[in-house]
Coordinates of C-alpha atoms in Angstrom, one line a residue:
M1 CA 44.9 -28.4 -7.6
L2 CA 44.6 -31.7 -9.3
C3 CA 44.3 -35.0 -7.5
L4 CA 45.1 -38.3 -9.4
I5 CA 45.2 -41.8 -8.0
T6 CA 46.8 -44.6 -9.9
R7 CA 46.7 -48.3 -8.9
F8 CA 49.6 -50.6 -9.8
N9 CA 49.7 -54.4 -9.5
F10 CA 53.2 -54.6 -8.0
L11 CA 53.2 -58.3 -7.2
R12 CA 51.5 -59.7 -10.3
H13 CA 51.1 -58.9 -14.0
Q14 CA 49.9 -55.5 -15.2
I15 CA 46.2 -54.7 -14.7
P16 CA 44.2 -53.2 -17.6
F17 CA 43.6 -49.4 -17.9
L18 CA 40.2 -48.5 -16.3
R19 CA 39.3 -45.0 -15.1
S20 CA 36.8 -43.2 -12.9
F21 CA 36.1 -39.5 -12.2
F22 CA 34.8 -38.5 -8.8
L23 CA 32.8 -35.3 -8.9
P24 CA 32.5 -32.8 -6.1
E25 CA 29.2 -32.3 -4.3
H26 CA 26.0 -31.7 -6.3
A27 CA 26.5 -27.9 -6.7
N28 CA 29.9 -28.3 -8.3
P29 CA 29.8 -30.6 -11.3
V30 CA 32.9 -32.0 -12.9
S31 CA 34.9 -29.6 -15.1
N32 CA 36.4 -32.5 -17.1
L33 CA 33.1 -32.7 -19.0
F34 CA 33.3 -29.0 -19.9
H35 CA 36.9 -28.8 -21.1
P36 CA 37.4 -28.9 -24.9
N37 CA 40.4 -31.3 -24.6
C38 CA 38.1 -33.8 -22.8
R39 CA 35.2 -33.9 -25.3
N40 CA 35.8 -37.6 -25.8
L41 CA 34.7 -38.1 -22.2
R42 CA 31.2 -37.0 -23.1
K43 CA 30.5 -40.2 -25.1
L44 CA 27.6 -42.1 -23.7
K45 CA 29.7 -45.1 -22.9
Y46 CA 31.7 -43.1 -20.3
L47 CA 28.8 -41.7 -18.4
K48 CA 29.0 -44.6 -15.9
N49 CA 32.6 -43.6 -15.0
F50 CA 31.5 -40.4 -13.2
H51 CA 30.6 -40.7 -9.6
Q52 CA 29.8 -38.3 -6.7
F53 CA 32.8 -37.8 -4.4
D54 CA 30.8 -37.7 -1.1
L55 CA 28.5 -40.5 -2.0
H56 CA 30.9 -43.0 -3.6
F57 CA 34.6 -42.3 -3.2
K58 CA 35.0 -43.3 0.4
A59 CA 32.8 -46.3 -0.2
H60 CA 34.9 -47.4 -3.2
C61 CA 38.0 -47.0 -1.1
R62 CA 36.6 -49.0 1.8
E63 CA 35.3 -51.8 -0.4
G64 CA 38.4 -52.0 -2.5
K65 CA 36.6 -51.0 -5.7
L66 CA 38.8 -48.3 -7.0
P67 CA 39.8 -48.7 -10.7
N68 CA 43.4 -48.2 -11.6
Y69 CA 43.1 -44.5 -12.7
V70 CA 41.1 -42.0 -10.8
V71 CA 40.7 -38.2 -11.1
V72 CA 39.2 -36.4 -8.1
E73 CA 37.7 -33.0 -8.8
Q74 CA 37.5 -30.1 -6.3
R75 CA 34.8 -27.4 -5.7
Y76 CA 35.6 -24.4 -7.8
F77 CA 32.8 -22.2 -6.4
D78 CA 32.8 -20.9 -2.9
L79 CA 29.4 -21.3 -1.1
K80 CA 28.5 -20.9 2.5
I81 CA 27.3 -24.4 2.8
L82 CA 30.0 -25.9 0.5
P83 CA 33.2 -23.8 0.6
G84 CA 35.6 -23.9 -2.4
N85 CA 38.4 -26.4 -1.8
D86 CA 40.4 -26.0 -5.0
D87 CA 43.2 -23.7 -3.5
H88 CA 42.3 -21.0 -5.9
P89 CA 42.2 -17.4 -4.6
S90 CA 40.3 -16.1 -2.8
H91 CA 39.2 -19.4 -1.3
D92 CA 40.4 -20.5 2.2
V93 CA 43.5 -22.6 1.6
S94 CA 42.7 -24.7 4.6
Q95 CA 39.7 -26.1 2.7
G96 CA 42.0 -27.4 0.0
Q97 CA 44.3 -29.0 2.5
K98 CA 41.3 -30.5 4.3
F99 CA 40.3 -32.0 1.0
V100 CA 43.8 -33.6 0.5
K101 CA 43.6 -35.0 4.1
E102 CA 40.2 -36.5 3.3
V103 CA 41.4 -38.2 0.1
Y104 CA 44.6 -39.5 1.7
E105 CA 42.9 -41.0 4.7
A106 CA 40.3 -42.7 2.6
L107 CA 43.1 -44.2 0.5
R108 CA 45.3 -45.1 3.5
S109 CA 42.5 -47.1 5.1
S110 CA 41.6 -48.9 1.9
P111 CA 42.5 -52.6 1.3
Q112 CA 44.0 -51.3 -2.0
W113 CA 46.5 -49.0 -0.2
N114 CA 49.5 -51.2 -1.2
E115 CA 48.6 -50.6 -4.9
I116 CA 48.2 -46.8 -4.7
L117 CA 50.2 -43.9 -6.1
F118 CA 48.5 -40.6 -5.1
L119 CA 49.6 -37.5 -7.1
I120 CA 48.8 -33.9 -6.1
T121 CA 49.8 -31.2 -8.5
Y122 CA 48.8 -27.6 -9.5
D123 CA 48.2 -25.9 -12.8
E124 CA 50.2 -22.8 -11.9
H125 CA 52.8 -21.5 -9.6
G126 CA 50.7 -18.9 -7.7
G127 CA 52.9 -15.9 -8.5
F128 CA 55.8 -16.9 -6.3
Y129 CA 59.3 -16.1 -7.4
D130 CA 61.3 -19.0 -8.9
H131 CA 65.1 -18.6 -9.3
V132 CA 65.3 -21.5 -11.8
P133 CA 65.1 -20.3 -15.4
T134 CA 62.2 -21.6 -17.5
P135 CA 63.2 -24.3 -19.9
V136 CA 63.3 -23.3 -23.6
E137 CA 65.7 -25.9 -25.2
G138 CA 64.2 -28.6 -27.3
V139 CA 60.6 -28.2 -26.0
P140 CA 58.3 -29.4 -28.8
S141 CA 55.0 -27.7 -29.6
P142 CA 52.3 -30.2 -28.7
D143 CA 50.4 -29.8 -32.0
G144 CA 51.9 -27.0 -34.0
I145 CA 49.3 -24.5 -33.1
V146 CA 50.5 -20.9 -33.0
G147 CA 48.8 -18.2 -30.9
P148 CA 47.3 -15.0 -32.4
D149 CA 48.8 -11.6 -33.0
P150 CA 50.7 -9.8 -31.7
Y151 CA 52.8 -12.5 -29.9
K152 CA 52.2 -15.5 -32.1
F153 CA 53.2 -17.8 -29.2
K154 CA 54.4 -21.2 -30.5
F155 CA 54.0 -23.2 -27.2
D156 CA 57.6 -24.3 -27.5
R157 CA 58.8 -23.4 -24.0
L158 CA 57.8 -24.3 -20.4
G159 CA 56.8 -22.0 -17.6
V160 CA 57.9 -21.7 -14.0
R161 CA 57.8 -24.7 -11.8
V162 CA 54.7 -26.0 -9.9
P163 CA 54.5 -28.3 -7.0
A164 CA 54.0 -32.1 -7.5
I165 CA 53.6 -34.4 -4.5
F166 CA 53.8 -38.2 -4.9
I167 CA 52.3 -40.3 -2.1
S168 CA 52.7 -44.1 -2.0
P169 CA 53.9 -46.9 0.3
W170 CA 56.3 -47.8 -2.5
I171 CA 58.2 -44.5 -2.3
E172 CA 61.2 -44.1 0.1
R173 CA 60.8 -41.3 2.6
G174 CA 62.4 -38.0 1.5
T175 CA 62.6 -39.0 -2.2
V176 CA 63.0 -35.9 -4.5
L177 CA 62.9 -36.1 -8.3
H178 CA 64.9 -33.7 -10.4
K179 CA 65.5 -33.8 -14.1
P180 CA 64.5 -37.0 -15.9
K181 CA 66.9 -39.2 -17.8
G182 CA 64.9 -39.3 -21.0
P183 CA 63.3 -40.1 -23.3
H184 CA 65.2 -37.1 -24.9
H185 CA 68.2 -35.3 -23.6
T186 CA 66.1 -32.1 -23.3
S187 CA 63.1 -33.8 -21.6
Q188 CA 61.7 -32.3 -18.5
Y189 CA 59.1 -33.2 -15.9
E190 CA 55.9 -31.2 -16.7
H191 CA 52.2 -31.6 -16.8
S192 CA 52.2 -33.9 -19.8
S193 CA 54.4 -36.3 -17.8
I194 CA 51.2 -37.6 -16.3
A195 CA 49.9 -38.7 -19.7
A196 CA 53.3 -40.0 -20.7
T197 CA 53.6 -42.1 -17.5
V198 CA 50.0 -43.4 -17.8
K199 CA 50.8 -44.5 -21.4
K200 CA 54.0 -46.3 -20.2
I201 CA 52.7 -48.1 -17.1
F202 CA 49.5 -49.3 -18.8
N203 CA 51.1 -50.0 -22.1
L204 CA 48.8 -47.8 -24.1
Q205 CA 49.3 -47.6 -27.9
H206 CA 49.6 -43.9 -28.7
F207 CA 50.8 -40.7 -27.3
L208 CA 48.4 -37.8 -27.2
T209 CA 50.7 -35.1 -28.7
K210 CA 54.4 -34.5 -29.4
R211 CA 54.7 -32.9 -25.9
D212 CA 53.9 -36.0 -23.9
E213 CA 56.0 -38.1 -26.3
W214 CA 58.9 -35.8 -25.2
A215 CA 58.1 -35.4 -21.5
G216 CA 59.9 -37.4 -18.8
T217 CA 58.0 -40.1 -17.0
F218 CA 57.9 -40.4 -13.2
E219 CA 57.4 -44.2 -12.5
V220 CA 61.0 -44.1 -11.2
V221 CA 59.6 -42.4 -8.0
L222 CA 58.5 -45.9 -7.0
N223 CA 61.8 -46.9 -5.6
R224 CA 61.1 -49.6 -3.1
S225 CA 61.0 -53.4 -3.4
S226 CA 58.4 -53.7 -0.7
P227 CA 55.7 -51.4 0.6
R228 CA 56.3 -49.2 3.7
T229 CA 54.3 -50.0 6.8
D230 CA 55.0 -46.7 8.6
C231 CA 52.8 -44.4 6.5
P232 CA 50.5 -42.3 8.9
V233 CA 46.9 -43.4 9.0
T234 CA 45.6 -39.9 9.6
L235 CA 47.0 -36.4 8.9
P236 CA 46.8 -33.3 11.1
D237 CA 43.8 -30.9 10.7
A238 CA 44.4 -27.8 8.7
P239 CA 43.6 -24.7 10.8
K240 CA 41.0 -22.3 9.3
L241 CA 42.8 -19.3 7.7
R242 CA 40.0 -17.0 6.5
P243 CA 38.0 -15.3 9.2
D244 CA 35.0 -14.4 7.0
G245 CA 32.8 -16.9 5.1
A246 CA 32.0 -17.4 1.5
K247 CA 30.8 -14.4 -0.6
E248 CA 28.1 -15.9 -2.8
D249 CA 27.2 -12.5 -4.3
A250 CA 30.8 -11.8 -5.4
K251 CA 31.7 -11.4 -9.1
L252 CA 33.3 -14.3 -10.9
N253 CA 37.0 -14.5 -11.3
D254 CA 38.5 -15.3 -14.7
F255 CA 38.7 -19.0 -14.1
Q256 CA 35.1 -19.2 -12.9
Q257 CA 33.9 -17.3 -16.0
I258 CA 35.6 -19.8 -18.2
L259 CA 33.9 -22.7 -16.3
V260 CA 30.5 -21.1 -16.9
Q261 CA 31.3 -20.5 -20.6
M262 CA 32.4 -24.1 -21.1
A263 CA 29.3 -25.3 -19.2
A264 CA 27.2 -23.4 -21.9
T265 CA 28.4 -25.9 -24.4
L266 CA 26.5 -28.6 -22.5
N267 CA 23.1 -26.9 -22.4
G268 CA 23.3 -25.2 -25.8
D269 CA 23.7 -21.6 -24.6
H270 CA 26.8 -21.3 -26.7
K271 CA 24.4 -20.8 -29.6
K272 CA 22.8 -17.7 -28.1
D273 CA 23.8 -14.0 -28.7
I274 CA 24.7 -13.6 -25.0
Y275 CA 27.6 -16.0 -25.5
P276 CA 30.4 -15.8 -24.3
D277 CA 30.8 -12.4 -22.6
K278 CA 27.3 -11.3 -21.8
L279 CA 26.5 -14.7 -20.3
V280 CA 28.9 -14.0 -17.4
E281 CA 28.8 -10.2 -17.3
D282 CA 26.6 -9.8 -14.2
M283 CA 26.8 -13.3 -12.9
T284 CA 27.6 -13.9 -9.2
V285 CA 29.3 -16.9 -7.6
G286 CA 25.9 -18.2 -6.4
G287 CA 24.3 -17.7 -9.8
A288 CA 27.2 -19.3 -11.6
T289 CA 27.0 -22.4 -9.3
K290 CA 23.3 -22.9 -10.1
Y291 CA 23.9 -22.3 -13.8
V292 CA 26.8 -24.8 -14.1
K293 CA 24.8 -27.4 -12.1
D294 CA 21.7 -26.9 -14.2
A295 CA 23.7 -27.2 -17.4
H296 CA 25.4 -30.4 -16.1
D297 CA 22.1 -31.9 -15.0
A298 CA 20.5 -31.1 -18.4
F299 CA 23.3 -32.8 -20.2
C300 CA 23.3 -35.9 -18.0
D301 CA 19.5 -36.2 -18.3
H302 CA 19.7 -36.1 -22.1
C303 CA 22.5 -38.6 -22.0
R304 CA 20.4 -41.0 -19.9
K305 CA 17.5 -40.6 -22.3
A306 CA 19.7 -41.3 -25.3
I307 CA 21.0 -44.5 -23.6
D308 CA 17.4 -45.6 -22.8
D309 CA 16.5 -45.0 -26.5
G310 CA 19.3 -47.3 -27.6
A311 CA 21.8 -44.7 -28.8
D312 CA 25.3 -45.9 -29.7
G313 CA 27.9 -45.7 -26.9
D314 CA 30.2 -43.5 -29.0
E315 CA 27.6 -40.8 -29.5
V316 CA 28.1 -37.4 -27.9
V317 CA 24.8 -35.7 -27.0
C318 CA 24.4 -32.2 -28.3
L319 CA 21.5 -30.1 -26.8
A320 CA 22.0 -27.2 -29.2
K321 CA 20.1 -27.1 -32.5
R322 CA 22.0 -26.1 -35.6
S323 CA 21.6 -22.4 -36.2
T324 CA 19.5 -21.6 -39.3
G325 CA 20.0 -17.8 -39.2
G326 CA 22.8 -15.8 -40.8
T327 CA 24.3 -14.5 -37.6
T328 CA 28.1 -14.4 -37.8
R329 CA 29.7 -16.0 -34.8
N330 CA 33.0 -14.8 -33.4
F331 CA 36.1 -17.0 -32.9
A332 CA 35.2 -18.0 -29.3
Q333 CA 31.6 -19.0 -30.3
K334 CA 32.9 -21.1 -33.1
L335 CA 35.5 -22.7 -30.9
F336 CA 33.1 -23.7 -28.1
S337 CA 30.5 -24.8 -30.7
C338 CA 32.8 -27.4 -32.1
I339 CA 33.7 -28.6 -28.6
I340 CA 30.4 -30.4 -28.1
C341 CA 28.7 -30.6 -31.5
D342 CA 31.8 -31.3 -33.6
H343 CA 30.9 -28.8 -36.3

């Protein structure tokens, strides 16, 4: 599940592009810092844009201090004291819906409500059958990268549909978006439509890839000339669906293993022989939570020290020392090494 919040200035000129990332509670650091495609966010000048969800999000909403682009992260590890609320199996789905309710109600009660577009979407379809054929016509590869043997996937087709929910007082009740009208005759709504729409509404200079240049934009969903006044202030409580509690001694699922391996690029463990597979081989959910938190904290501590020492704002802190031995690294090790150290 992905939660994005965009602020528009509907009544005056366009406001500049400013962004914030709200992290889940202390035991579940932000995955945006880990992901290879988000390496730019690790620059020292952006550290101030990351905030704790429980400590700051509701306060920012209440005080009208939300910037005009916000990403809210969920909890990806399931703990007894802090259940996973990311809608990933085998977590209790009601926790994810409780999280959506919490975000919505904070936005609805904010003095900025009449400037809000709240987007909820998912990165996969969950295995449900879809009768609509997956689009293959005219879908551009984002960057020309081709996958390895034996399939050599060219990333030139889309997958099955995923849910996308738009919430705003500027949307007419019951609005449904189907296929976009452009920018190309083969364009579709897909995940890079988010980047394409952000570029359009904030008048940014460049597309990220050929894919978001091709994707349809969804600003047309804002189809009212004045904001609605009948949006509910609160949402119903989601009933608990899972009778048993979190299993902190459970093995990691594939997604959680990837999170741990990406976190290793923050604390330098991607340089060790245990990386990537042995690092997660016997790790439990509880152990992974502590590992990811410690890696995140170590990275942030080094960032703050670098700032105090007068480092340039465009610098990306790298905790790992360059390897002096002759050990040959596999493809995954080389990939994740370049994510943070740029070599």
